[in-house]
Structure formats: C-alpha cells, structure tokens
C-alpha cells in the first residue's frame, strides 16, 4: 500500500529518476563505485593511493572485532572520491568491518547537497557478508532550500549456507531476480519479516504520502515541476503538450501552430490516446496525428516490463535524415537552422506496432506501416524522362534488442535508458512489399547497432557506438536507401553528424562510428580558481564510410530516381565512396549545471555545396 502511494506521488512529480538512484547497490570492494551516473574511485581500489590520502587514527573494538580506524580523503576535493573512515580487522585478513563515507562539500557533483554511505559486515560461516547498508542523499533543485531528502536502510539476515539454489536462479541474464507478487506485500507481511522495527519518523511517512497529495501548494508545485521537466501540463485526465512544440517554423511551411496531448494515468494506466493538430500559416494546410496504445500485460505503460500494441495515423512533414534522440522535431528551438533547409517530405502514415520486454535482457518490436511520401519545397522526385508526385510503401520492420540489466527513466511519452556498463545490441530488418495497398517496391534492409560505455576512471568514460547497414535488394529510389543522420540545427546531437546537411549523403552499404569521451573535470578540477566553475571536458569523433552499389545508383541504372539538385541543377546528394565523412569536436559541459557547448570541425567533403567547415553547437543535459 505504501509503495502504491509513493508511486502516485512519483508519477505526478516525475521523480522516478531520483528514487531509482536510492536503490543502487554499492560494493565497497569494487575498484569503481558507480552512483548517480558517476564513477567514484573506491578507497580499496589499486588506484586509491594516487586518489586518496590515508591516515591511521586509532585501534578500537567494532561489533566485537579488534579494528584499525583508517581515515581517508581525496587529494583533490573536486574529484569523484569519498571522505570517510574504514574500520579494518587488526589481523592478517584486513577485512572491512565498517565503513562510513560521504562526498566532499566541494565535489563536482550536481543537484546533491550531501551523500552519505554506511555499511557494516559480519563474519558468517567463514564468509564476510554485508549486514547493514544505508545510503542518505540530499537532492536539491536550484538552491539548497528546495529539493528531496532520501534515505534507504537495508538489513540482511536469515542467511542460508550449503543449500544449493535452483539453477534457474542463475541461468537468467538479468542479475536481479524478482519474487512473485513482490509489489503486493501487505503490512502484515512487513511486520512479520522486518529485522528491526520502524522508527516513529518512518511510520509517519505512511501518513504523509496520503495527506500530502491533498495539499493545494503541493499539487501546484508538482504541476510546475511537471511542466518544466516533461513540458506537459496536466488537466485531470488529459496531459497537454509538449508545450515546446506549440509553435515552430521552417523555410518551406512557414509558421506552424500545433496543439497536442495525451490521456493521463488518471484516465487509464493501460490505455493511452494521443494526438495533435497542426495548422500552417503559409500554405493554409492542416496536419494531424492520432494514436491508441494498449498494455497487453495489464501493466502500466510507464512501468517495466512493457508489452503493448499501438496503432497510429499521421499526416505530417519531415526533413529527410533528421532523426533526433529524445527531442521532438517540432521543437521551437530546433526551428532555427543553418544553411539551406528547403527539402521536405510530406507523408501520410498508417502504422501498427507490437512491443514486448522479455525480462531477460531482450525486447522485440514489430511494425507494419503503409506510408505515402510526396516531395516538398525544392525536393523533386525526378526520373530521366518524367517526374513523380509521390511513392507508396508497405513495409514490416522488426527489431530485436539486447540490453542486459538495463534500467529506464519513464517520461510522459517516452522512456530513457539509464546507461550502465553493459553493452546494448540492436538488430533491425525491414521488408517492403510491392502491390499490396498500392506499394511501389519490394525491398529488404538490414542494420546492426552496438553501443558500449567504457569506463576509464579516474579519466571519465567513453560512449562508443558502432553502426552498420546494408540494402539487400536493388532497383529502389534514394528515399528508401539509408539517409544518414544529419543536423542543421544549432543543437548538438550525439548520434547525428552536426555539420552534415539534410539529405547530403545516402548509402546502401555503410559503417559508422560515434565516440565521445567525457573527462568529467579531470583537467579543469586541477586549475586554480578556474576549477570553481565545475566545468567538465568532452571530446568527440564521428565518422561514416559507405557506398551505393551499381544496382541502386541512378548514374548507372537509368530507370532509377535521380538524386536531388539545387535551383541551378547541381547535385546536392552524394555517396560516400570517395572517402569517409568525418568530424571532430571539443566541448565544455556542466555550464550552469545544464548547458553543454561544443566546437565541431568538419574534416572531409569540404567542397560540397552549402556546407560549413566548423560550428558552435549547444545542448541541454541533466546529469549528476
């Protein structure tokens, strides 16, 4: 019951991210302790002597063990390390009996006033086991008087030794095993199984979760937080938004007025209606979208594991090659674009999607879509002897994703993965059908994506991504090839080429590499005075190499759709057969805790029309 009450507050406030960090497992014996998305050097790491200063304080009795009290603190107070003391057994074992540690007041850590970890260990059947685990975090949002105070206390007992467990417990890929109905425990169960009684303060939390939701100022505060955090405004059963898309513009359509929303959890947790309407002031046209999503496992659409079916109809426009990660393309701030961005696709889409998390690291997704595309702006579907006003496609897209032990933060209409040390692999296959529903082409496409975060503590971490794709059939026009992700906005996109123009490069075979290394202040923290800014360094490299085989090349196959040109007849879409496209960048993140600024330099294809050799890009990032 208390869990469900807390869930209600979390759903209203969008605080899942904070709450999930309270339940992280911390192993003092690991060389690196990952907490709040950051890697802290453990005081037991082989690198500890160059990260920490140690002092022997005293010898004393702790929980019946003769111990050495060892104090430690980071050599640089801004680095990701702890201040505290360990109590180590005063014998040949040197086992940790107790540890108390917190972060430095000067640490380069965002949105946290204080963080404290306490652990105790007991010797059971000749094995040292964690017996008590306590973490306390004082989160702040904006100033030290506004935020959240979280405390987690875990006690371990009733250990069982020399009794083999079923192999099924260890055969799964996931490292967490959930008991049946683990969310449905009643108060009687907890009274019987708690190793220690709740304090008076802890008992009052049950009452608080009921009463706080009826306080008007709390409701208003949560609405404001939701508006800032999610860009949605709740009206009982309706969430209106995202408000950042209500007005936008582009070179072809002019100013666009948009109104959208979706049903809230108050309407239904397992059924969601969503949609939007757009009116274009320049060409006086309406665009719109409507979707219906239904959970097939009676689980909330904002809770793991997901299993749903979704139907969508959409009539809208898009820039070919513009594929943003977690931002909406209709965002007002993304309307400001560099160079010439006048090639649009008008499309009408019918789509049915089935998605399922299998709770073993795997998830599958199958989509059937019928889409009709028409050229807009300066884009034309030209052939050698005629022009087409559009193409119709029928395709089934299937994907399988392997992401072991992945956790998510659920937003209003999306879920964002919380990056871990485990790799993420995704395989996609698309099959197009000619004839059915006026489909114009039969084709097959295959792509593979590999992502891994590589930890290099204390030098930060590297996000590495490798992507490859191949069109398995021939005789298809360029809109159905791989249109490489480009970005002509002034926002920095990690998975897009930030100095590539929309529709500048296409391939039917390609391999791409994306790499970003985040130093997390390793160098800046050591510069006097400058270190007070708590900025963090980042460097990046992106490259892609590909080609268009003869069977899909309009310069060889005379009956294929020609590549786009500008008003003077110059080709503006190219292949990558000559050399790879590459760009590099250096940046500063954590500016005022939210902003990131990058200088990006383009290295190849500098003579292509309307390209920029370099640029400054900005982005927003929430990170601890």
Short mmCIF file of N, CA and C in Angstrom, two decimals, residues 413-494:
data_model
loop_
_atom_site.label_atom_id
_atom_site.label_comp_id
_atom_site.label_asym_id
_atom_site.label_seq_id
_atom_site.Cartn_x
_atom_site.Cartn_y
_atom_site.Cartn_z
N UNK A 413 5.81 10.41 -22.37
CA UNK A 413 5.52 9.67 -23.60
C UNK A 413 6.76 8.96 -24.13
N UNK A 414 7.74 8.72 -23.29
CA UNK A 414 8.96 8.07 -23.72
C UNK A 414 9.61 7.41 -22.52
N UNK A 415 10.61 6.61 -22.77
CA UNK A 415 11.44 6.08 -21.69
C UNK A 415 12.90 6.24 -22.11
N UNK A 416 13.71 6.71 -21.19
CA UNK A 416 15.11 6.98 -21.44
C UNK A 416 15.96 5.95 -20.72
N UNK A 417 16.81 5.21 -21.41
CA UNK A 417 17.65 4.23 -20.72
C UNK A 417 18.70 4.91 -19.85
N UNK A 418 18.91 4.35 -18.68
CA UNK A 418 19.99 4.80 -17.80
C UNK A 418 21.22 3.96 -18.16
N UNK A 419 22.24 4.60 -18.67
CA UNK A 419 23.40 3.89 -19.19
C UNK A 419 24.12 3.13 -18.08
N UNK A 420 24.49 1.90 -18.38
CA UNK A 420 25.23 1.05 -17.45
C UNK A 420 26.51 0.56 -18.14
N UNK A 421 27.23 -0.33 -17.47
CA UNK A 421 28.47 -0.87 -18.03
C UNK A 421 28.21 -1.95 -19.08
N UNK A 422 26.96 -2.38 -19.22
CA UNK A 422 26.66 -3.48 -20.13
C UNK A 422 26.45 -2.98 -21.56
N UNK A 423 26.84 -3.77 -22.56
CA UNK A 423 26.64 -3.36 -23.95
C UNK A 423 25.17 -3.44 -24.35
N UNK A 424 24.82 -2.71 -25.39
CA UNK A 424 23.47 -2.74 -25.95
C UNK A 424 23.61 -3.06 -27.44
N UNK A 425 22.92 -4.09 -27.89
CA UNK A 425 22.99 -4.53 -29.28
C UNK A 425 21.59 -4.55 -29.86
N UNK A 426 21.41 -4.00 -31.04
CA UNK A 426 20.10 -4.00 -31.69
C UNK A 426 20.25 -4.37 -33.16
N UNK A 427 19.39 -5.29 -33.60
CA UNK A 427 19.36 -5.75 -34.98
C UNK A 427 18.00 -5.40 -35.58
N UNK A 428 18.01 -4.73 -36.74
CA UNK A 428 16.78 -4.33 -37.41
C UNK A 428 16.72 -4.93 -38.81
N UNK A 429 15.53 -5.38 -39.18
CA UNK A 429 15.31 -5.90 -40.53
C UNK A 429 14.00 -5.32 -41.05
N UNK A 430 14.04 -4.78 -42.27
CA UNK A 430 12.86 -4.18 -42.89
C UNK A 430 12.59 -4.85 -44.22
N UNK A 431 11.34 -5.26 -44.41
CA UNK A 431 10.93 -5.90 -45.66
C UNK A 431 9.79 -5.11 -46.28
N UNK A 432 10.00 -4.65 -47.52
CA UNK A 432 8.96 -3.93 -48.23
C UNK A 432 8.24 -4.83 -49.23
N UNK A 433 6.96 -4.53 -49.47
CA UNK A 433 6.12 -5.37 -50.34
C UNK A 433 5.51 -4.52 -51.44
N UNK A 434 5.63 -5.00 -52.65
CA UNK A 434 5.06 -4.33 -53.80
C UNK A 434 3.66 -4.88 -54.08
N UNK A 435 2.78 -4.03 -54.58
CA UNK A 435 1.46 -4.48 -54.99
C UNK A 435 0.40 -4.28 -53.94
N UNK A 436 0.57 -4.87 -52.78
CA UNK A 436 -0.41 -4.74 -51.71
C UNK A 436 -0.55 -3.28 -51.30
N UNK A 437 -1.79 -2.81 -51.23
CA UNK A 437 -2.09 -1.43 -50.83
C UNK A 437 -1.30 -0.43 -51.69
N UNK A 438 -1.18 -0.73 -52.95
CA UNK A 438 -0.52 0.13 -53.93
C UNK A 438 0.96 0.35 -53.65
N UNK A 439 1.60 -0.58 -52.95
CA UNK A 439 3.03 -0.47 -52.71
C UNK A 439 3.82 -0.50 -54.01
N UNK A 440 4.80 0.38 -54.13
CA UNK A 440 5.54 0.53 -55.39
C UNK A 440 6.78 -0.34 -55.49
N UNK A 441 7.32 -0.84 -54.35
CA UNK A 441 8.61 -1.52 -54.39
C UNK A 441 8.63 -2.71 -53.43
N UNK A 442 9.45 -3.70 -53.82
CA UNK A 442 9.83 -4.79 -52.93
C UNK A 442 11.31 -4.60 -52.58
N UNK A 443 11.62 -4.63 -51.29
CA UNK A 443 13.00 -4.36 -50.88
C UNK A 443 13.25 -4.95 -49.51
N UNK A 444 14.56 -5.08 -49.17
CA UNK A 444 14.98 -5.60 -47.87
C UNK A 444 16.14 -4.76 -47.36
N UNK A 445 16.11 -4.42 -46.06
CA UNK A 445 17.17 -3.63 -45.43
C UNK A 445 17.53 -4.27 -44.10
N UNK A 446 18.82 -4.27 -43.79
CA UNK A 446 19.31 -4.85 -42.55
C UNK A 446 20.29 -3.87 -41.90
N UNK A 447 20.16 -3.68 -40.59
CA UNK A 447 21.09 -2.80 -39.88
C UNK A 447 21.39 -3.37 -38.50
N UNK A 448 22.59 -3.05 -38.01
CA UNK A 448 23.06 -3.53 -36.71
C UNK A 448 23.67 -2.37 -35.96
N UNK A 449 23.36 -2.27 -34.66
CA UNK A 449 23.89 -1.20 -33.83
C UNK A 449 24.47 -1.79 -32.55
N UNK A 450 25.68 -1.35 -32.20
CA UNK A 450 26.35 -1.79 -30.97
C UNK A 450 26.75 -0.56 -30.17
N UNK A 451 26.36 -0.53 -28.89
CA UNK A 451 26.69 0.60 -28.02
C UNK A 451 27.32 0.08 -26.73
N UNK A 452 28.36 0.79 -26.28
CA UNK A 452 29.02 0.40 -25.02
C UNK A 452 29.62 1.63 -24.37
N UNK A 453 29.38 1.77 -23.08
CA UNK A 453 30.06 2.79 -22.30
C UNK A 453 31.31 2.14 -21.69
N UNK A 454 32.46 2.76 -21.95
CA UNK A 454 33.73 2.24 -21.48
C UNK A 454 34.24 3.14 -20.37
N UNK A 455 34.33 2.59 -19.18
CA UNK A 455 34.75 3.37 -18.02
C UNK A 455 36.27 3.38 -17.91
N UNK A 456 36.84 4.57 -17.76
CA UNK A 456 38.29 4.74 -17.66
C UNK A 456 38.64 5.56 -16.42
N UNK A 457 37.95 5.30 -15.35
CA UNK A 457 38.15 6.03 -14.11
C UNK A 457 39.63 6.01 -13.71
N UNK A 458 40.22 7.14 -13.30
CA UNK A 458 39.59 8.43 -12.99
C UNK A 458 39.54 9.41 -14.17
N UNK A 459 39.73 8.91 -15.39
CA UNK A 459 39.73 9.78 -16.57
C UNK A 459 38.36 9.88 -17.21
N UNK A 460 37.31 9.54 -16.49
CA UNK A 460 35.96 9.65 -17.02
C UNK A 460 35.52 8.39 -17.74
N UNK A 461 34.80 8.57 -18.85
CA UNK A 461 34.29 7.42 -19.59
C UNK A 461 34.13 7.78 -21.05
N UNK A 462 34.02 6.75 -21.88
CA UNK A 462 33.81 6.92 -23.32
C UNK A 462 32.52 6.24 -23.73
N UNK A 463 31.67 6.96 -24.44
CA UNK A 463 30.49 6.37 -25.08
C UNK A 463 30.89 5.99 -26.50
N UNK A 464 30.84 4.70 -26.81
CA UNK A 464 31.26 4.20 -28.11
C UNK A 464 30.09 3.51 -28.79
N UNK A 465 29.87 3.86 -30.06
CA UNK A 465 28.77 3.28 -30.82
C UNK A 465 29.25 2.92 -32.22
N UNK A 466 28.90 1.71 -32.63
CA UNK A 466 29.24 1.22 -33.97
C UNK A 466 27.94 0.83 -34.66
N UNK A 467 27.76 1.29 -35.87
CA UNK A 467 26.52 1.05 -36.60
C UNK A 467 26.85 0.63 -38.04
N UNK A 468 26.12 -0.33 -38.57
CA UNK A 468 26.33 -0.78 -39.95
C UNK A 468 24.98 -1.13 -40.56
N UNK A 469 24.89 -0.98 -41.88
CA UNK A 469 23.63 -1.30 -42.56
C UNK A 469 23.87 -1.69 -44.00
N UNK A 470 22.91 -2.42 -44.55
CA UNK A 470 23.01 -2.86 -45.95
C UNK A 470 21.61 -3.04 -46.52
N UNK A 471 21.43 -2.50 -47.74
CA UNK A 471 20.21 -2.76 -48.51
C UNK A 471 20.46 -4.02 -49.32
N UNK A 472 19.59 -5.02 -49.15
CA UNK A 472 19.83 -6.34 -49.74
C UNK A 472 19.26 -6.48 -51.15
N UNK A 473 18.53 -5.50 -51.60
CA UNK A 473 17.91 -5.57 -52.92
C UNK A 473 18.33 -4.37 -53.75
N UNK A 474 18.01 -4.42 -55.04
CA UNK A 474 18.38 -3.34 -55.94
C UNK A 474 17.17 -2.74 -56.63
N UNK A 475 17.43 -1.65 -57.35
CA UNK A 475 16.37 -1.01 -58.12
C UNK A 475 15.41 -0.18 -57.30
N UNK A 476 15.88 0.40 -56.20
CA UNK A 476 15.00 1.20 -55.36
C UNK A 476 15.49 2.64 -55.32
N UNK A 477 14.61 3.61 -55.15
CA UNK A 477 15.00 5.03 -55.20
C UNK A 477 15.68 5.48 -53.90
N UNK A 478 16.33 6.65 -53.97
CA UNK A 478 17.13 7.13 -52.85
C UNK A 478 16.33 7.35 -51.56
N UNK A 479 15.02 7.73 -51.56
CA UNK A 479 14.34 7.90 -50.27
C UNK A 479 14.26 6.63 -49.44
N UNK A 480 14.50 5.46 -50.07
CA UNK A 480 14.41 4.20 -49.34
C UNK A 480 15.78 3.63 -49.00
N UNK A 481 16.87 4.30 -49.42
CA UNK A 481 18.20 3.91 -49.00
C UNK A 481 18.44 4.43 -47.58
N UNK A 482 19.63 4.25 -47.08
CA UNK A 482 19.98 4.80 -45.76
C UNK A 482 20.33 6.28 -45.94
N UNK A 483 19.45 7.15 -45.47
CA UNK A 483 19.72 8.59 -45.47
C UNK A 483 20.39 8.92 -44.14
N UNK A 484 21.64 9.29 -44.20
CA UNK A 484 22.44 9.37 -42.97
C UNK A 484 22.00 10.56 -42.11
N UNK A 485 22.05 10.32 -40.81
CA UNK A 485 21.53 11.30 -39.85
C UNK A 485 22.34 12.59 -39.87
N UNK A 486 21.66 13.66 -40.22
CA UNK A 486 22.30 14.97 -40.31
C UNK A 486 21.62 15.92 -39.33
N UNK A 487 22.29 17.02 -39.08
CA UNK A 487 21.75 18.00 -38.14
C UNK A 487 22.09 19.40 -38.63
N UNK A 488 21.06 20.14 -39.05
CA UNK A 488 21.26 21.53 -39.45
C UNK A 488 20.75 22.51 -38.41
N UNK A 489 20.40 22.02 -37.23
CA UNK A 489 20.03 22.92 -36.15
C UNK A 489 21.29 23.34 -35.41
N UNK A 490 21.13 24.25 -34.45
CA UNK A 490 22.25 24.70 -33.64
C UNK A 490 22.36 23.93 -32.32
N UNK A 491 21.59 22.86 -32.23
CA UNK A 491 21.66 21.98 -31.07
C UNK A 491 22.64 20.84 -31.36
N UNK A 492 23.41 20.44 -30.36
CA UNK A 492 24.35 19.33 -30.54
C UNK A 492 23.62 18.01 -30.36
N UNK A 493 23.78 17.11 -31.35
CA UNK A 493 23.17 15.79 -31.29
C UNK A 493 24.27 14.74 -31.29
N UNK A 494 24.26 13.87 -30.26
CA UNK A 494 25.33 12.88 -30.11
C UNK A 494 25.31 11.82 -31.20
#
